[in-house]
mmCIF file of C-alpha atoms in Angstrom:
data_model
loop_
_atom_site.group_PDB
_atom_site.id
_atom_site.type_symbol
_atom_site.label_atom_id
_atom_site.label_comp_id
_atom_site.label_asym_id
_atom_site.label_seq_id
_atom_site.Cartn_x
_atom_site.Cartn_y
_atom_site.Cartn_z
ATOM 1 C CA MET N 1 -25.022 9.085 -7.464
ATOM 2 C CA PHE N 2 -22.204 10.702 -6.198
ATOM 3 C CA TYR N 3 -22.063 7.446 -3.398
ATOM 4 C CA ASP N 4 -22.283 5.053 -6.281
ATOM 5 C CA LEU N 5 -19.076 6.686 -7.898
ATOM 6 C CA PHE N 6 -16.865 6.992 -4.937
ATOM 7 C CA LEU N 7 -17.742 3.206 -4.198
ATOM 8 C CA ARG N 8 -16.754 2.608 -7.938
ATOM 9 C CA PHE N 9 -13.363 4.457 -7.789
ATOM 10 C CA LEU N 10 -12.744 2.266 -4.267
ATOM 11 C CA ASP N 11 -13.666 -0.713 -5.844
ATOM 12 C CA HIS N 12 -10.702 -0.038 -8.532
ATOM 13 C CA THR N 13 -8.359 1.829 -6.120
ATOM 14 C CA ASN N 14 -5.684 -0.150 -6.397
ATOM 15 C CA LEU N 15 -5.056 0.487 -10.277
ATOM 16 C CA VAL N 16 -4.867 4.136 -8.744
ATOM 17 C CA VAL N 17 -2.346 3.297 -5.883
ATOM 18 C CA THR N 18 -0.172 1.237 -8.487
ATOM 19 C CA ALA N 19 -0.150 3.993 -11.226
ATOM 20 C CA LEU N 20 0.703 6.679 -8.069
ATOM 21 C CA THR N 21 3.731 4.303 -7.079
ATOM 22 C CA ALA N 22 4.905 3.657 -10.386
ATOM 23 C CA CYS N 23 4.932 7.905 -11.123
ATOM 24 C CA ALA N 24 6.376 8.270 -7.613
ATOM 25 C CA ILE N 25 9.018 5.263 -8.677
ATOM 26 C CA ILE N 26 9.505 7.588 -11.982
ATOM 27 C CA TYR N 27 9.787 11.031 -10.589
ATOM 28 C CA THR N 28 12.039 10.355 -7.885
ATOM 29 C CA ARG N 29 14.508 7.686 -8.971
ATOM 30 C CA SER N 30 14.951 6.807 -5.497
ATOM 31 C CA ALA N 31 16.122 3.314 -3.610
ATOM 32 C CA GLY N 32 14.013 4.206 -0.956
ATOM 33 C CA VAL N 33 11.154 4.718 -3.134
ATOM 34 C CA ALA N 34 11.538 1.488 -5.026
ATOM 35 C CA TYR N 35 12.006 -0.437 -1.629
ATOM 36 C CA PHE N 36 8.813 0.753 -0.570
ATOM 37 C CA SER N 37 7.333 -0.312 -3.725
ATOM 38 C CA ALA N 38 8.934 -3.646 -3.636
ATOM 39 C CA GLY N 39 7.517 -4.008 0.118
ATOM 40 C CA ALA N 40 4.021 -3.367 -1.255
ATOM 41 C CA LEU N 41 3.878 -5.859 -3.718
ATOM 42 C CA ALA N 42 5.720 -8.569 -1.512
ATOM 43 C CA CYS N 43 2.499 -7.494 1.028
ATOM 44 C CA THR N 44 0.502 -8.191 -1.878
ATOM 45 C CA VAL N 45 1.967 -11.639 -3.018
ATOM 46 C CA THR N 46 2.311 -13.009 0.371
ATOM 47 C CA VAL N 47 -1.411 -12.184 1.069
ATOM 48 C CA LYS N 48 -2.024 -13.887 -2.032
ATOM 49 C CA ILE N 49 -0.562 -17.076 -1.160
ATOM 50 C CA LEU N 50 -2.289 -17.088 2.528
ATOM 51 C CA LYS N 51 -5.533 -16.803 0.719
ATOM 52 C CA LEU N 52 -4.802 -19.719 -1.081
ATOM 53 C CA ALA N 53 -3.486 -21.606 2.009
ATOM 54 C CA LEU N 54 -6.401 -20.467 3.962
ATOM 55 C CA HIS N 55 -9.323 -21.002 1.657
ATOM 56 C CA GLN N 56 -11.822 -19.368 3.113
ATOM 57 C CA ALA N 57 -14.733 -18.120 1.278
ATOM 58 C CA ARG N 58 -15.735 -14.584 0.177
ATOM 59 C CA PRO N 59 -19.101 -13.473 1.316
ATOM 60 C CA VAL N 60 -22.213 -13.952 -0.829
ATOM 61 C CA GLN N 61 -22.533 -10.897 -3.166
ATOM 62 C CA THR N 62 -25.440 -8.951 -1.542
ATOM 63 C CA THR N 63 -24.625 -5.495 -3.709
ATOM 64 C CA ARG N 64 -24.485 -4.957 -7.010
ATOM 65 C CA TYR N 65 -20.985 -5.147 -7.828
ATOM 66 C CA ARG N 66 -19.151 -7.974 -9.305
ATOM 67 C CA GLN N 67 -18.462 -11.122 -7.491
ATOM 68 C CA LYS N 68 -14.966 -11.881 -6.746
ATOM 69 C CA GLN N 69 -13.423 -15.063 -7.508
ATOM 70 C CA SER N 70 -10.549 -15.612 -5.279
ATOM 71 C CA TYR N 71 -10.711 -16.414 -1.371
ATOM 72 C CA GLY N 72 -11.128 -14.047 1.018
ATOM 73 C CA MET N 73 -9.164 -14.237 4.054
ATOM 74 C CA PRO N 74 -7.093 -12.180 4.410
ATOM 75 C CA SER N 75 -8.593 -9.079 2.325
ATOM 76 C CA THR N 76 -5.601 -8.338 -0.041
ATOM 77 C CA HIS N 77 -6.432 -4.492 -0.616
ATOM 78 C CA SER N 78 -7.155 -4.048 2.910
ATOM 79 C CA ALA N 79 -3.495 -5.571 3.650
ATOM 80 C CA THR N 80 -1.964 -3.524 1.105
ATOM 81 C CA ILE N 81 -2.996 0.086 1.911
ATOM 82 C CA THR N 82 -2.634 -0.768 5.166
ATOM 83 C CA PHE N 83 0.907 -1.578 3.900
ATOM 84 C CA TYR N 84 0.994 1.978 2.531
ATOM 85 C CA GLY N 85 -0.951 3.639 5.726
ATOM 86 C CA THR N 86 1.938 2.255 8.089
ATOM 87 C CA TYR N 87 4.890 2.658 6.078
ATOM 88 C CA ILE N 88 4.314 6.401 4.486
ATOM 89 C CA PRO N 89 3.989 7.658 8.028
ATOM 90 C CA MET N 90 6.540 6.202 9.121
ATOM 91 C CA ALA N 91 8.926 7.190 6.050
ATOM 92 C CA CYS N 92 7.672 10.996 6.530
ATOM 93 C CA ALA N 93 8.505 10.962 10.172
ATOM 94 C CA TRP N 94 11.877 9.056 10.454
ATOM 95 C CA LEU N 95 13.442 9.485 6.835
ATOM 96 C CA PRO N 96 15.013 12.231 5.405
ATOM 97 C CA LEU N 97 13.551 13.430 2.268
ATOM 98 C CA HIS N 98 14.904 12.565 -1.192
ATOM 99 C CA PRO N 99 16.039 15.063 -2.904
ATOM 100 C CA SER N 100 13.732 15.432 -5.863
ATOM 101 C CA LEU N 101 10.780 16.312 -3.069
ATOM 102 C CA PRO N 102 10.239 19.314 -1.846
ATOM 103 C CA GLU N 103 11.978 20.007 1.329
ATOM 104 C CA GLY N 104 9.861 21.048 4.771
ATOM 105 C CA SER N 105 7.280 19.865 6.740
ATOM 106 C CA LEU N 106 4.209 20.958 4.483
ATOM 107 C CA PHE N 107 5.125 18.207 2.102
ATOM 108 C CA ARG N 108 5.428 15.630 4.534
ATOM 109 C CA THR N 109 2.143 17.016 6.337
ATOM 110 C CA LEU N 110 0.293 16.780 3.055
ATOM 111 C CA VAL N 111 1.361 12.975 2.145
ATOM 112 C CA MET N 112 -0.033 12.043 5.467
ATOM 113 C CA LEU N 113 -3.150 14.126 4.841
ATOM 114 C CA VAL N 114 -3.576 12.254 1.623
ATOM 115 C CA THR N 115 -2.420 8.542 3.093
ATOM 116 C CA PHE N 116 -4.441 8.715 6.221
ATOM 117 C CA PRO N 117 -7.928 8.859 4.775
ATOM 118 C CA TRP N 118 -6.845 6.429 1.449
ATOM 119 C CA ALA N 119 -5.630 3.833 4.198
ATOM 120 C CA PHE N 120 -8.989 4.195 6.504
ATOM 121 C CA THR N 121 -11.630 4.479 3.401
ATOM 122 C CA VAL N 122 -10.482 1.389 1.718
ATOM 123 C CA PRO N 123 -10.715 -1.560 3.993
ATOM 124 C CA GLY N 124 -14.107 -0.068 4.946
ATOM 125 C CA SER N 125 -15.116 -0.289 1.445
ATOM 126 C CA ARG N 126 -14.230 -3.949 0.924
ATOM 127 C CA ILE N 127 -16.817 -4.546 3.550
ATOM 128 C CA TRP N 128 -19.560 -1.722 1.564
ATOM 129 C CA LEU N 129 -18.811 -3.200 -1.574
ATOM 130 C CA GLY N 130 -19.585 -7.046 -0.264
ATOM 131 C CA HIS N 131 -16.382 -8.186 -1.261
ATOM 132 C CA HIS N 132 -14.844 -9.269 2.464
ATOM 133 C CA THR N 133 -16.581 -9.679 6.098
ATOM 134 C CA THR N 134 -15.183 -7.724 8.815
ATOM 135 C CA ALA N 135 -13.125 -10.319 9.777
ATOM 136 C CA GLN N 136 -11.137 -10.901 6.444
ATOM 137 C CA VAL N 137 -10.702 -7.072 6.867
ATOM 138 C CA VAL N 138 -9.199 -6.976 9.861
ATOM 139 C CA VAL N 139 -6.691 -9.622 9.390
ATOM 140 C CA GLY N 140 -5.576 -7.737 6.334
ATOM 141 C CA CYS N 141 -4.997 -4.500 7.842
ATOM 142 C CA ALA N 142 -2.934 -6.244 10.704
ATOM 143 C CA TYR N 143 -0.901 -8.204 8.263
ATOM 144 C CA GLY N 144 -0.205 -5.136 6.045
ATOM 145 C CA PHE N 145 0.843 -3.169 9.628
ATOM 146 C CA ILE N 146 2.928 -5.685 10.797
ATOM 147 C CA PHE N 147 4.592 -6.447 7.092
ATOM 148 C CA ALA N 148 5.322 -2.432 7.092
ATOM 149 C CA CYS N 149 6.652 -2.699 10.380
ATOM 150 C CA MET N 150 8.980 -5.289 9.302
ATOM 151 C CA TRP N 151 9.720 -3.598 5.940
ATOM 152 C CA PHE N 152 10.742 -0.567 7.486
ATOM 153 C CA SER N 153 12.900 -1.955 10.091
ATOM 154 C CA LEU N 154 14.914 -3.961 7.251
ATOM 155 C CA TRP N 155 15.415 -0.665 5.542
ATOM 156 C CA THR N 156 16.611 1.639 8.687
ATOM 157 C CA LEU N 157 18.766 -1.115 10.031
ATOM 158 C CA GLY N 158 20.788 -1.469 6.897
ATOM 159 C CA LEU N 159 19.132 -1.616 3.531
ATOM 160 C CA ASN N 160 19.245 1.966 3.157
ATOM 161 C CA ALA N 161 23.159 1.851 3.085
ATOM 162 C CA LEU N 162 22.817 -0.610 0.050
ATOM 163 C CA GLY N 163 19.813 1.887 -1.267
ATOM 164 C CA LYS N 164 22.472 4.594 -1.530
ATOM 165 C CA ILE N 165 24.866 2.683 -3.478
ATOM 166 C CA VAL N 166 22.092 2.058 -6.060
ATOM 167 C CA GLU N 167 20.918 5.146 -6.021
ATOM 168 C CA ASP N 168 24.509 6.523 -7.349
ATOM 169 C CA LEU N 169 25.081 3.923 -9.660
ATOM 170 C CA VAL N 170 21.730 4.443 -11.288
ATOM 171 C CA ARG N 171 22.475 8.455 -10.984
ATOM 172 C CA VAL N 172 25.991 7.636 -13.064
ATOM 173 C CA TYR N 173 24.443 5.691 -15.760
ATOM 174 C CA ILE N 174 20.642 6.936 -16.265
ATOM 175 C CA GLY N 175 21.619 10.549 -14.871
#
């Protein structure tokens, strides 16, 4: 029973991740968090475009979970959660904490203790649920990893300066 509930949760993890991301944006009002979120969305959209170009079917559904109607290569869930699982640890390791967040290494450690298991479990669940083949998940994970590294590099190579300007404007006009 627990396993079924766990798989059902993993099947809808995109809703949980989206809600948590929205809460992080609203709570922090951080340009860095908004930029990260835009990167996750861009990763998702580009994977969906790639799926349309590749036209690779999903595996025939052998579990009792619903058959997905879109193409399977690469796995969007795997790409997006790997984006999270790559970008967040890099941010925890190399970026300063936003003033709205608790200071210290404990917060960074807790964030990674939540992020890593989720980032490893969700891609596996796509196979367990019968939504994707192993190859579709591996390609999705590779895509998410590469996309996160590129997105993080753009931020650290200069877009963070623009982010500070945006944050200052938000602080002036919204508070």
